[in-house]
XYZ file of C-alpha atoms in Angstrom:
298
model
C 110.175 -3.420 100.616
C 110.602 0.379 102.282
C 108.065 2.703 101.272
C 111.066 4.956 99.087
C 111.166 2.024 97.100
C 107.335 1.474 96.422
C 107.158 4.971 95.701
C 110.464 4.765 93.209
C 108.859 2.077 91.323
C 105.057 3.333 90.873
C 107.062 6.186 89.328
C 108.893 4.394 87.183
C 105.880 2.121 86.238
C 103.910 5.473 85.691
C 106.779 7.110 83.607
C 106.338 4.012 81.185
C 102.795 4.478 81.118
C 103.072 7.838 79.792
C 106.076 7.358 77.360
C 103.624 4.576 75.784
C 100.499 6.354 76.072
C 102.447 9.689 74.291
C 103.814 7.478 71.499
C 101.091 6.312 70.605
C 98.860 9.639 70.735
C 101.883 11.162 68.124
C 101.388 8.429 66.093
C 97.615 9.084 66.223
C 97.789 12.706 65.419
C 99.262 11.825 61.989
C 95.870 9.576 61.417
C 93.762 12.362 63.091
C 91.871 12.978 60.002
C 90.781 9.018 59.029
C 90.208 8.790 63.062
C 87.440 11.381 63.067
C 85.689 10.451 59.986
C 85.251 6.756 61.828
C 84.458 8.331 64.834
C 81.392 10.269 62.256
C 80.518 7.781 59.919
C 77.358 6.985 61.783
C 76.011 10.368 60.975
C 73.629 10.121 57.861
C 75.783 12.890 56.600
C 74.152 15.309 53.454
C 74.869 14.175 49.862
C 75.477 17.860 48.841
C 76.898 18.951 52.410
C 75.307 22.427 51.580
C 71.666 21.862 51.979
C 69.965 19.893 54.966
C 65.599 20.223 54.866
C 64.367 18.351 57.757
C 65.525 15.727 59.783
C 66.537 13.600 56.782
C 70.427 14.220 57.457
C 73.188 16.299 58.566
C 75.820 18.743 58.127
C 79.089 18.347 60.164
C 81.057 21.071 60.583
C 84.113 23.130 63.006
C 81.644 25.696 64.630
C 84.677 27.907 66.062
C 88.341 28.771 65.349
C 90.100 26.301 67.256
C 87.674 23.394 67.082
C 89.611 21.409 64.792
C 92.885 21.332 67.010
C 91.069 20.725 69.940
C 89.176 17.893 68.411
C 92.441 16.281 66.654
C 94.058 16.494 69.943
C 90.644 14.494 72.084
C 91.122 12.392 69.167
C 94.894 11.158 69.342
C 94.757 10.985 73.156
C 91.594 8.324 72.793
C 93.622 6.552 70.744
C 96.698 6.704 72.442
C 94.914 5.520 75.700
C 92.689 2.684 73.914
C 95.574 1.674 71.594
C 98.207 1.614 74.396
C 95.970 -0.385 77.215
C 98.020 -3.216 77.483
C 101.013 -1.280 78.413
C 99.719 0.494 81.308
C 97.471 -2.007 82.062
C 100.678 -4.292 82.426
C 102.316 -2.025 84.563
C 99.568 -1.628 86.989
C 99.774 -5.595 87.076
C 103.133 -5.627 87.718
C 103.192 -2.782 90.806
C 100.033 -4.743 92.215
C 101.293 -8.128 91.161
C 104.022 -9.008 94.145
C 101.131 -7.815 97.085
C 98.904 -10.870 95.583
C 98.646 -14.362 96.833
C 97.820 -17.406 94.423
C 94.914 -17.946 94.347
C 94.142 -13.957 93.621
C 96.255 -13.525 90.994
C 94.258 -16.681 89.800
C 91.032 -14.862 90.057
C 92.750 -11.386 88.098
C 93.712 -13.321 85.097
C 90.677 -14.243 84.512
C 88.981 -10.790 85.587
C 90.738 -9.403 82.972
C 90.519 -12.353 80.593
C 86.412 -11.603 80.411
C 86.466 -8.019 80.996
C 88.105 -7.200 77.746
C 86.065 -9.158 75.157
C 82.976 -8.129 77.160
C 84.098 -4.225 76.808
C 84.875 -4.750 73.300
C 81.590 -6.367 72.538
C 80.008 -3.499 74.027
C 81.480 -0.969 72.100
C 81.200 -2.809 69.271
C 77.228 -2.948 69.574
C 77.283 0.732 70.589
C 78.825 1.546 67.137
C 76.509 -0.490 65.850
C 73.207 0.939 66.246
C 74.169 4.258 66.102
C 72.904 5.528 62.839
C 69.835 3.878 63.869
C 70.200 6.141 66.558
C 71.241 9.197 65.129
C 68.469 8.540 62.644
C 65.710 8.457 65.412
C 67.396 12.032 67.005
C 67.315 13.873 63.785
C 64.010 12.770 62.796
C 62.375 15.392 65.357
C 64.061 18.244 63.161
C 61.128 20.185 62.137
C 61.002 20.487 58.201
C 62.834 23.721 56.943
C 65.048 23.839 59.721
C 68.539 22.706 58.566
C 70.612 20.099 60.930
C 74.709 21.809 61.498
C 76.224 19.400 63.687
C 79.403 20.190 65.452
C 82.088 17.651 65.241
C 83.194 17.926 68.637
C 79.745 17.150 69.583
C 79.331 14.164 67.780
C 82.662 12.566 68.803
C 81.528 13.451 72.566
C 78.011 11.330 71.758
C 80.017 8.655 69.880
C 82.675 7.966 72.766
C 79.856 8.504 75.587
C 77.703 6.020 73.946
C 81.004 3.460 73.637
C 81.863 3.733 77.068
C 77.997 3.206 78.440
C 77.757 0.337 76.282
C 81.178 -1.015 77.445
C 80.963 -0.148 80.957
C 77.340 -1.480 80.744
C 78.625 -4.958 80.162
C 81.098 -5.309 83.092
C 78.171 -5.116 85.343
C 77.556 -9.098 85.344
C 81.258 -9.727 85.931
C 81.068 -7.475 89.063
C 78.601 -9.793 90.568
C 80.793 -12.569 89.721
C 83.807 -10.478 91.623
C 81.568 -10.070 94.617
C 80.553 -14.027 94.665
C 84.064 -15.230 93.948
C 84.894 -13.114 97.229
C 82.094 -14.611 99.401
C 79.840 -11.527 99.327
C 77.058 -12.239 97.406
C 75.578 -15.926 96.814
C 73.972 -17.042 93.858
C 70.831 -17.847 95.375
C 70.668 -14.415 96.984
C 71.427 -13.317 92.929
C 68.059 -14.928 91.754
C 65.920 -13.903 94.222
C 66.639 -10.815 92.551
C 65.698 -11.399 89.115
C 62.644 -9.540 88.958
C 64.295 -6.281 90.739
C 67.597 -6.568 88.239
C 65.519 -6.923 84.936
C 63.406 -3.845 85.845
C 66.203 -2.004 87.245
C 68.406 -2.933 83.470
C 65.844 -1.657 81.606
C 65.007 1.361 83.293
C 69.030 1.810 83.170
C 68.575 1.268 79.268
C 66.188 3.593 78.955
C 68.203 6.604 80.518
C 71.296 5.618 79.634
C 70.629 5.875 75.780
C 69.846 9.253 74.610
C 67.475 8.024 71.947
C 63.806 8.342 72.266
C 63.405 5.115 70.286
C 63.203 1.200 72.040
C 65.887 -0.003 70.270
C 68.825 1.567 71.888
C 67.384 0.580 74.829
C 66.731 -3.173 74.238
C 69.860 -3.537 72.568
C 71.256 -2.224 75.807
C 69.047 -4.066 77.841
C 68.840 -7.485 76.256
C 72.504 -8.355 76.180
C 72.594 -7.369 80.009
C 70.229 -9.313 81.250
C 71.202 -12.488 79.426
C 74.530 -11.415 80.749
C 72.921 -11.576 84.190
C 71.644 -14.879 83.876
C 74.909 -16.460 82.699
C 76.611 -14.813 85.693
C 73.954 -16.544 88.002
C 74.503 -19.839 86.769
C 78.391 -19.080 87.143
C 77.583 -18.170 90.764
C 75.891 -21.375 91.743
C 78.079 -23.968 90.553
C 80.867 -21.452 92.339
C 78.756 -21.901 95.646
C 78.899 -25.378 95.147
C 82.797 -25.463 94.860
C 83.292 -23.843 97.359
C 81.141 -25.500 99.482
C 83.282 -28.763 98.193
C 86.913 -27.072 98.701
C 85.913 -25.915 102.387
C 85.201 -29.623 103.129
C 88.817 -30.642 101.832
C 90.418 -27.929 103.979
C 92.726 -25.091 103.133
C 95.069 -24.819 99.951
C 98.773 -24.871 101.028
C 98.901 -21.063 100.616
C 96.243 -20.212 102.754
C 96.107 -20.166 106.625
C 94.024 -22.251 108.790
C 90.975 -21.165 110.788
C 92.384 -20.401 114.677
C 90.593 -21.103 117.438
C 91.052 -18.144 120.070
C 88.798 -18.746 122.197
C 90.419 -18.576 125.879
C 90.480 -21.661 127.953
C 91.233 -22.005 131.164
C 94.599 -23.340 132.106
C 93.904 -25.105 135.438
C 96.187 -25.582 138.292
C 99.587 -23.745 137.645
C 102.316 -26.292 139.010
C 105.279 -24.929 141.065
C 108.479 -25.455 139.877
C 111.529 -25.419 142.323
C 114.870 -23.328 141.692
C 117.396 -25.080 139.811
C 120.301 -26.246 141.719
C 122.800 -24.928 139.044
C 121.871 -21.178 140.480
C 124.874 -19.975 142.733
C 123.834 -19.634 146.367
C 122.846 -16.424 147.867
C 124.564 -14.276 150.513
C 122.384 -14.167 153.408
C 122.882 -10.110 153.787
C 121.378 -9.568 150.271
C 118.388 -11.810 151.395
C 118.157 -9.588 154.733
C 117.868 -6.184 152.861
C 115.949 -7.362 150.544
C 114.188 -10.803 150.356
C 112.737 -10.510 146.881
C 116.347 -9.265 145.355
C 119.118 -12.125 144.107
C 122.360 -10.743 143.531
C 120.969 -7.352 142.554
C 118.350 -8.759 140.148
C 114.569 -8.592 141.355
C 113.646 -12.727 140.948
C 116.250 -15.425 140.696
C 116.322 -14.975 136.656
Protein backbone atom coordinates (compact mmCIF):
# COMPACT_ATOMS: atom_id res chain seq x y z
CA UNK A 1 0.00 0.00 0.00
CA UNK A 2 1.56 3.74 -0.99
CA UNK A 3 2.34 5.78 1.85
CA UNK A 4 -0.86 8.49 0.72
CA UNK A 5 -2.89 5.69 1.51
CA UNK A 6 -1.44 4.71 5.03
CA UNK A 7 -1.57 8.19 5.84
CA UNK A 8 -5.46 8.51 4.44
CA UNK A 9 -6.45 5.74 6.61
CA UNK A 10 -4.63 6.55 10.11
CA UNK A 11 -6.70 9.70 9.51
CA UNK A 12 -9.67 8.25 9.03
CA UNK A 13 -9.07 5.68 11.89
CA UNK A 14 -8.10 8.79 14.08
CA UNK A 15 -11.22 10.86 12.96
CA UNK A 16 -13.33 7.85 14.42
CA UNK A 17 -11.42 7.89 17.44
CA UNK A 18 -12.32 11.32 18.19
CA UNK A 19 -16.02 11.32 16.99
CA UNK A 20 -16.31 8.35 19.69
CA UNK A 21 -14.19 9.72 22.27
CA UNK A 22 -16.37 13.35 21.87
CA UNK A 23 -19.67 11.46 22.11
CA UNK A 24 -19.07 10.02 24.78
CA UNK A 25 -17.40 13.04 26.81
CA UNK A 26 -21.05 15.04 25.84
CA UNK A 27 -22.77 12.37 27.17
CA UNK A 28 -20.55 12.56 30.28
CA UNK A 29 -20.92 16.21 30.85
CA UNK A 30 -24.68 15.68 31.44
CA UNK A 31 -23.56 13.07 34.41
CA UNK A 32 -20.72 15.50 35.45
CA UNK A 33 -22.21 16.03 38.77
CA UNK A 34 -22.85 12.02 39.92
CA UNK A 35 -19.20 11.53 38.16
CA UNK A 36 -17.42 13.76 40.66
CA UNK A 37 -19.15 12.78 43.74
CA UNK A 38 -17.77 8.97 42.81
CA UNK A 39 -14.66 10.29 41.94
CA UNK A 40 -14.95 11.97 46.05
CA UNK A 41 -16.69 9.51 47.88
CA UNK A 42 -13.51 8.25 49.42
CA UNK A 43 -13.09 11.48 51.24
CA UNK A 44 -14.42 11.10 54.92
CA UNK A 45 -16.35 14.17 54.02
CA UNK A 46 -17.83 16.52 57.29
CA UNK A 47 -21.33 15.66 58.58
CA UNK A 48 -22.12 19.44 58.91
CA UNK A 49 -19.80 20.52 55.85
CA UNK A 50 -19.26 23.81 57.88
CA UNK A 51 -17.01 22.79 60.65
CA UNK A 52 -13.81 20.49 60.28
CA UNK A 53 -11.50 20.29 63.99
CA UNK A 54 -8.62 18.15 63.29
CA UNK A 55 -7.84 15.59 61.02
CA UNK A 56 -11.11 13.75 61.67
CA UNK A 57 -12.59 14.80 58.11
CA UNK A 58 -12.94 17.14 55.35
CA UNK A 59 -14.47 19.90 53.59
CA UNK A 60 -14.58 19.80 49.72
CA UNK A 61 -15.01 22.72 48.05
CA UNK A 62 -14.42 25.01 44.33
CA UNK A 63 -11.45 27.18 45.68
CA UNK A 64 -11.66 29.67 42.53
CA UNK A 65 -14.15 31.00 39.94
CA UNK A 66 -13.78 28.67 37.25
CA UNK A 67 -12.92 25.51 39.15
CA UNK A 68 -16.09 23.88 38.64
CA UNK A 69 -16.02 24.09 34.70
CA UNK A 70 -12.66 23.13 34.55
CA UNK A 71 -13.21 20.17 36.76
CA UNK A 72 -16.62 19.05 34.89
CA UNK A 73 -14.73 19.30 31.75
CA UNK A 74 -11.31 16.80 33.26
CA UNK A 75 -14.22 14.91 34.31
CA UNK A 76 -16.25 14.13 30.99
CA UNK A 77 -13.01 13.76 28.99
CA UNK A 78 -11.89 10.76 31.63
CA UNK A 79 -14.89 9.35 30.93
CA UNK A 80 -15.12 9.79 27.45
CA UNK A 81 -11.56 8.24 27.06
CA UNK A 82 -12.15 5.24 29.68
CA UNK A 83 -15.75 4.70 28.48
CA UNK A 84 -14.85 4.82 24.74
CA UNK A 85 -11.50 2.44 24.91
CA UNK A 86 -12.69 -0.14 22.84
CA UNK A 87 -13.33 2.10 19.99
CA UNK A 88 -10.02 3.56 19.60
CA UNK A 89 -8.44 0.77 20.87
CA UNK A 90 -10.12 -1.12 17.84
CA UNK A 91 -8.98 1.22 15.47
CA UNK A 92 -5.43 1.16 16.45
CA UNK A 93 -5.89 -2.75 15.94
CA UNK A 94 -7.18 -2.41 12.79
CA UNK A 95 -4.33 0.27 11.25
CA UNK A 96 -1.66 -2.13 12.96
CA UNK A 97 -3.58 -5.28 12.24
CA UNK A 98 -2.66 -5.97 8.26
CA UNK A 99 1.48 -5.28 9.14
CA UNK A 100 1.11 -8.50 11.59
CA UNK A 101 1.92 -12.06 10.86
CA UNK A 102 0.03 -15.06 12.65
CA UNK A 103 1.48 -15.94 15.07
CA UNK A 104 1.72 -12.04 16.40
CA UNK A 105 -1.57 -11.23 16.12
CA UNK A 106 -1.82 -14.54 18.20
CA UNK A 107 0.34 -13.14 20.88
CA UNK A 108 -1.86 -9.39 20.79
CA UNK A 109 -5.09 -11.05 21.49
CA UNK A 110 -4.03 -12.30 24.27
CA UNK A 111 -1.85 -9.13 25.35
CA UNK A 112 -4.83 -7.42 25.43
CA UNK A 113 -7.01 -10.25 26.70
CA UNK A 114 -4.86 -10.00 30.27
CA UNK A 115 -4.02 -6.46 30.17
CA UNK A 116 -7.53 -5.30 30.65
CA UNK A 117 -8.79 -7.36 33.63
CA UNK A 118 -5.34 -6.81 35.18
CA UNK A 119 -5.82 -2.78 34.73
CA UNK A 120 -9.23 -3.04 35.97
CA UNK A 121 -8.26 -5.00 39.00
CA UNK A 122 -5.85 -2.42 39.71
CA UNK A 123 -7.98 0.36 39.73
CA UNK A 124 -10.39 -1.36 41.38
CA UNK A 125 -8.00 -1.99 44.51
CA UNK A 126 -6.79 1.61 44.18
CA UNK A 127 -10.42 2.77 44.86
CA UNK A 128 -10.45 0.54 47.34
CA UNK A 129 -8.18 1.54 49.98
CA UNK A 130 -8.47 4.95 49.50
CA UNK A 131 -10.37 6.22 52.44
CA UNK A 132 -8.03 4.16 54.31
CA UNK A 133 -5.74 6.32 52.69
CA UNK A 134 -7.17 9.54 52.84
CA UNK A 135 -7.81 8.68 56.46
CA UNK A 136 -4.02 8.13 57.23
CA UNK A 137 -3.22 11.80 55.22
CA UNK A 138 -5.66 13.77 57.19
CA UNK A 139 -4.82 12.33 60.40
CA UNK A 140 -1.52 14.60 60.55
CA UNK A 141 -3.96 17.74 60.57
CA UNK A 142 -3.02 19.36 63.71
CA UNK A 143 -6.20 19.84 66.00
CA UNK A 144 -7.89 23.33 65.41
CA UNK A 145 -6.76 23.58 62.05
CA UNK A 146 -9.74 22.93 59.70
CA UNK A 147 -9.16 20.48 56.48
CA UNK A 148 -10.73 22.64 52.88
CA UNK A 149 -9.98 20.33 50.24
CA UNK A 150 -10.14 21.41 46.69
CA UNK A 151 -12.04 19.23 44.38
CA UNK A 152 -9.78 19.47 41.61
CA UNK A 153 -7.21 18.24 43.90
CA UNK A 154 -8.81 15.31 45.02
CA UNK A 155 -9.93 14.08 41.57
CA UNK A 156 -6.08 14.64 40.51
CA UNK A 157 -5.08 12.15 43.72
CA UNK A 158 -8.02 9.83 42.88
CA UNK A 159 -7.12 9.33 39.04
CA UNK A 160 -3.19 9.38 39.87
CA UNK A 161 -3.65 6.74 42.38
CA UNK A 162 -5.97 4.62 39.61
CA UNK A 163 -3.55 4.82 37.03
CA UNK A 164 -0.37 3.77 39.46
CA UNK A 165 -2.34 1.00 40.63
CA UNK A 166 -3.37 0.02 37.04
CA UNK A 167 -0.23 0.68 35.36
CA UNK A 168 1.41 -1.07 38.39
CA UNK A 169 -0.14 -4.33 37.38
CA UNK A 170 0.93 -4.53 33.69
CA UNK A 171 4.41 -4.80 34.90
CA UNK A 172 4.32 -8.82 35.11
CA UNK A 173 2.73 -9.03 31.67
CA UNK A 174 5.69 -6.97 30.27
CA UNK A 175 8.03 -9.64 31.32
CA UNK A 176 5.84 -12.09 29.76
CA UNK A 177 6.02 -9.74 26.36
CA UNK A 178 9.77 -9.75 26.61
CA UNK A 179 9.94 -13.80 27.13
CA UNK A 180 7.31 -14.53 24.52
CA UNK A 181 9.83 -12.50 22.18
CA UNK A 182 12.99 -14.43 23.20
CA UNK A 183 14.48 -11.64 25.35
CA UNK A 184 14.31 -12.58 28.67
CA UNK A 185 14.22 -16.39 29.95
CA UNK A 186 12.51 -17.54 32.83
CA UNK A 187 15.39 -18.80 34.55
CA UNK A 188 17.18 -15.49 34.05
CA UNK A 189 13.51 -14.11 35.73
CA UNK A 190 14.18 -16.06 39.06
CA UNK A 191 17.51 -15.42 39.56
CA UNK A 192 16.05 -12.19 40.11
CA UNK A 193 13.63 -12.72 42.74
CA UNK A 194 15.36 -11.23 45.50
CA UNK A 195 16.29 -7.89 43.39
CA UNK A 196 12.39 -7.65 42.00
CA UNK A 197 10.72 -8.10 45.52
CA UNK A 198 12.96 -5.34 47.00
CA UNK A 199 12.81 -3.25 44.04
CA UNK A 200 8.37 -3.72 44.22
CA UNK A 201 8.33 -2.67 47.47
CA UNK A 202 10.52 0.13 47.46
CA UNK A 203 8.28 1.07 44.21
CA UNK A 204 5.22 0.67 46.70
CA UNK A 205 6.50 2.70 49.03
CA UNK A 206 7.03 5.85 46.72
CA UNK A 207 4.52 5.29 44.55
CA UNK A 208 1.69 5.66 47.25
CA UNK A 209 1.50 8.97 48.79
CA UNK A 210 0.43 7.59 52.14
CA UNK A 211 2.72 7.45 55.04
CA UNK A 212 0.94 4.30 56.22
CA UNK A 213 2.09 0.31 55.14
CA UNK A 214 -0.97 -0.48 53.79
CA UNK A 215 -1.04 1.36 50.57
CA UNK A 216 2.09 0.06 50.08
CA UNK A 217 1.55 -3.71 50.67
CA UNK A 218 -1.58 -3.61 48.95
CA UNK A 219 0.51 -2.30 46.11
CA UNK A 220 3.20 -4.49 46.69
CA UNK A 221 1.63 -7.83 47.48
CA UNK A 222 -0.51 -8.25 44.41
CA UNK A 223 2.74 -7.44 42.30
CA UNK A 224 4.85 -9.72 43.45
CA UNK A 225 2.46 -12.66 43.40
CA UNK A 226 1.87 -11.26 39.99
CA UNK A 227 5.60 -11.78 39.42
CA UNK A 228 5.67 -15.19 40.41
CA UNK A 229 2.76 -16.31 38.23
CA UNK A 230 4.51 -14.62 35.28
CA UNK A 231 7.69 -16.77 36.10
CA UNK A 232 6.01 -19.91 36.07
CA UNK A 233 4.30 -18.70 32.69
CA UNK A 234 7.85 -18.08 31.44
CA UNK A 235 9.24 -21.51 32.07
CA UNK A 236 6.79 -23.76 30.71
CA UNK A 237 7.04 -21.01 27.60
CA UNK A 238 10.89 -21.87 27.50
CA UNK A 239 10.02 -25.28 27.40
CA UNK A 240 7.67 -24.88 24.31
CA UNK A 241 9.65 -23.33 22.64
CA UNK A 242 12.41 -25.34 23.14
CA UNK A 243 9.83 -28.25 21.83
CA UNK A 244 8.47 -26.16 18.65
CA UNK A 245 12.21 -25.32 17.55
CA UNK A 246 12.82 -29.12 17.45
CA UNK A 247 9.67 -29.63 15.08
CA UNK A 248 10.88 -26.85 12.77
CA UNK A 249 9.23 -23.72 11.53
CA UNK A 250 5.34 -23.01 11.35
CA UNK A 251 4.22 -22.66 7.67
CA UNK A 252 4.22 -18.85 8.07
CA UNK A 253 7.53 -18.43 9.17
CA UNK A 254 10.84 -18.59 7.16
CA UNK A 255 13.55 -21.02 7.55
CA UNK A 256 16.98 -20.41 9.07
CA UNK A 257 19.54 -19.67 5.82
CA UNK A 258 22.74 -20.72 5.74
CA UNK A 259 25.00 -17.85 4.13
CA UNK A 260 27.93 -18.83 4.79
CA UNK A 261 30.14 -18.64 1.43
CA UNK A 262 31.51 -21.79 0.01
CA UNK A 263 33.74 -22.20 -2.41
CA UNK A 264 32.57 -23.17 -5.83
CA UNK A 265 35.53 -25.16 -7.21
CA UNK A 266 36.62 -25.50 -10.71
CA UNK A 267 34.44 -23.24 -13.05
CA UNK A 268 33.83 -25.50 -16.26
CA UNK A 269 34.09 -23.89 -19.76
CA UNK A 270 31.31 -23.97 -21.80
CA UNK A 271 31.70 -23.68 -25.68
CA UNK A 272 29.59 -21.17 -27.96
CA UNK A 273 26.46 -22.52 -29.16
CA UNK A 274 26.36 -23.41 -32.71
CA UNK A 275 22.92 -21.68 -33.22
CA UNK A 276 25.02 -18.14 -32.96
CA UNK A 277 25.40 -16.69 -36.61
CA UNK A 278 29.03 -16.66 -37.72
CA UNK A 279 31.16 -13.67 -37.48
CA UNK A 280 32.66 -11.46 -40.20
CA UNK A 281 36.27 -11.76 -39.97
CA UNK A 282 36.75 -7.69 -40.30
CA UNK A 283 34.69 -7.17 -37.07
CA UNK A 284 37.01 -9.80 -35.37
CA UNK A 285 40.15 -7.79 -36.84
CA UNK A 286 39.11 -4.36 -35.32
CA UNK A 287 38.09 -5.65 -32.54
CA UNK A 288 38.52 -9.26 -31.23
CA UNK A 289 36.44 -8.98 -28.09
CA UNK A 290 33.35 -7.23 -30.16
CA UNK A 291 30.50 -9.67 -31.99
CA UNK A 292 28.41 -7.88 -34.27
CA UNK A 293 28.71 -4.64 -32.32
CA UNK A 294 27.97 -6.23 -28.93
CA UNK A 295 31.04 -6.58 -26.43
CA UNK A 296 30.76 -10.78 -25.75
CA UNK A 297 28.85 -13.12 -27.98
CA UNK A 298 25.49 -12.47 -25.78
Amino acid sequence: MPLVEHLRELRNRLTKAMIAIILVMIVAAFYSEQLMQFLADPVPTCEDLVNSDGGNCAIVSFNTLTSPFTTTIKVSLMAGLVVSSPVWLYQLWAFVAPGLHKHEKKYTYAFVTAAVPLFIGGALLAYAILPVSMKVLLSLTPGGSANILSLDEVLDFTIRMVLIFGVAFELPLLLIMLNMVGIVSGRRMAGWWRGVVMGVFVFGAVATPTTDPVGMIALSGPIIVLYFMAVGFSLLNDKRRARKEALGPDDDEASELDLTPEDVGEVESVSASRALPAQPDSDRRRDPDRVNGYDDVT
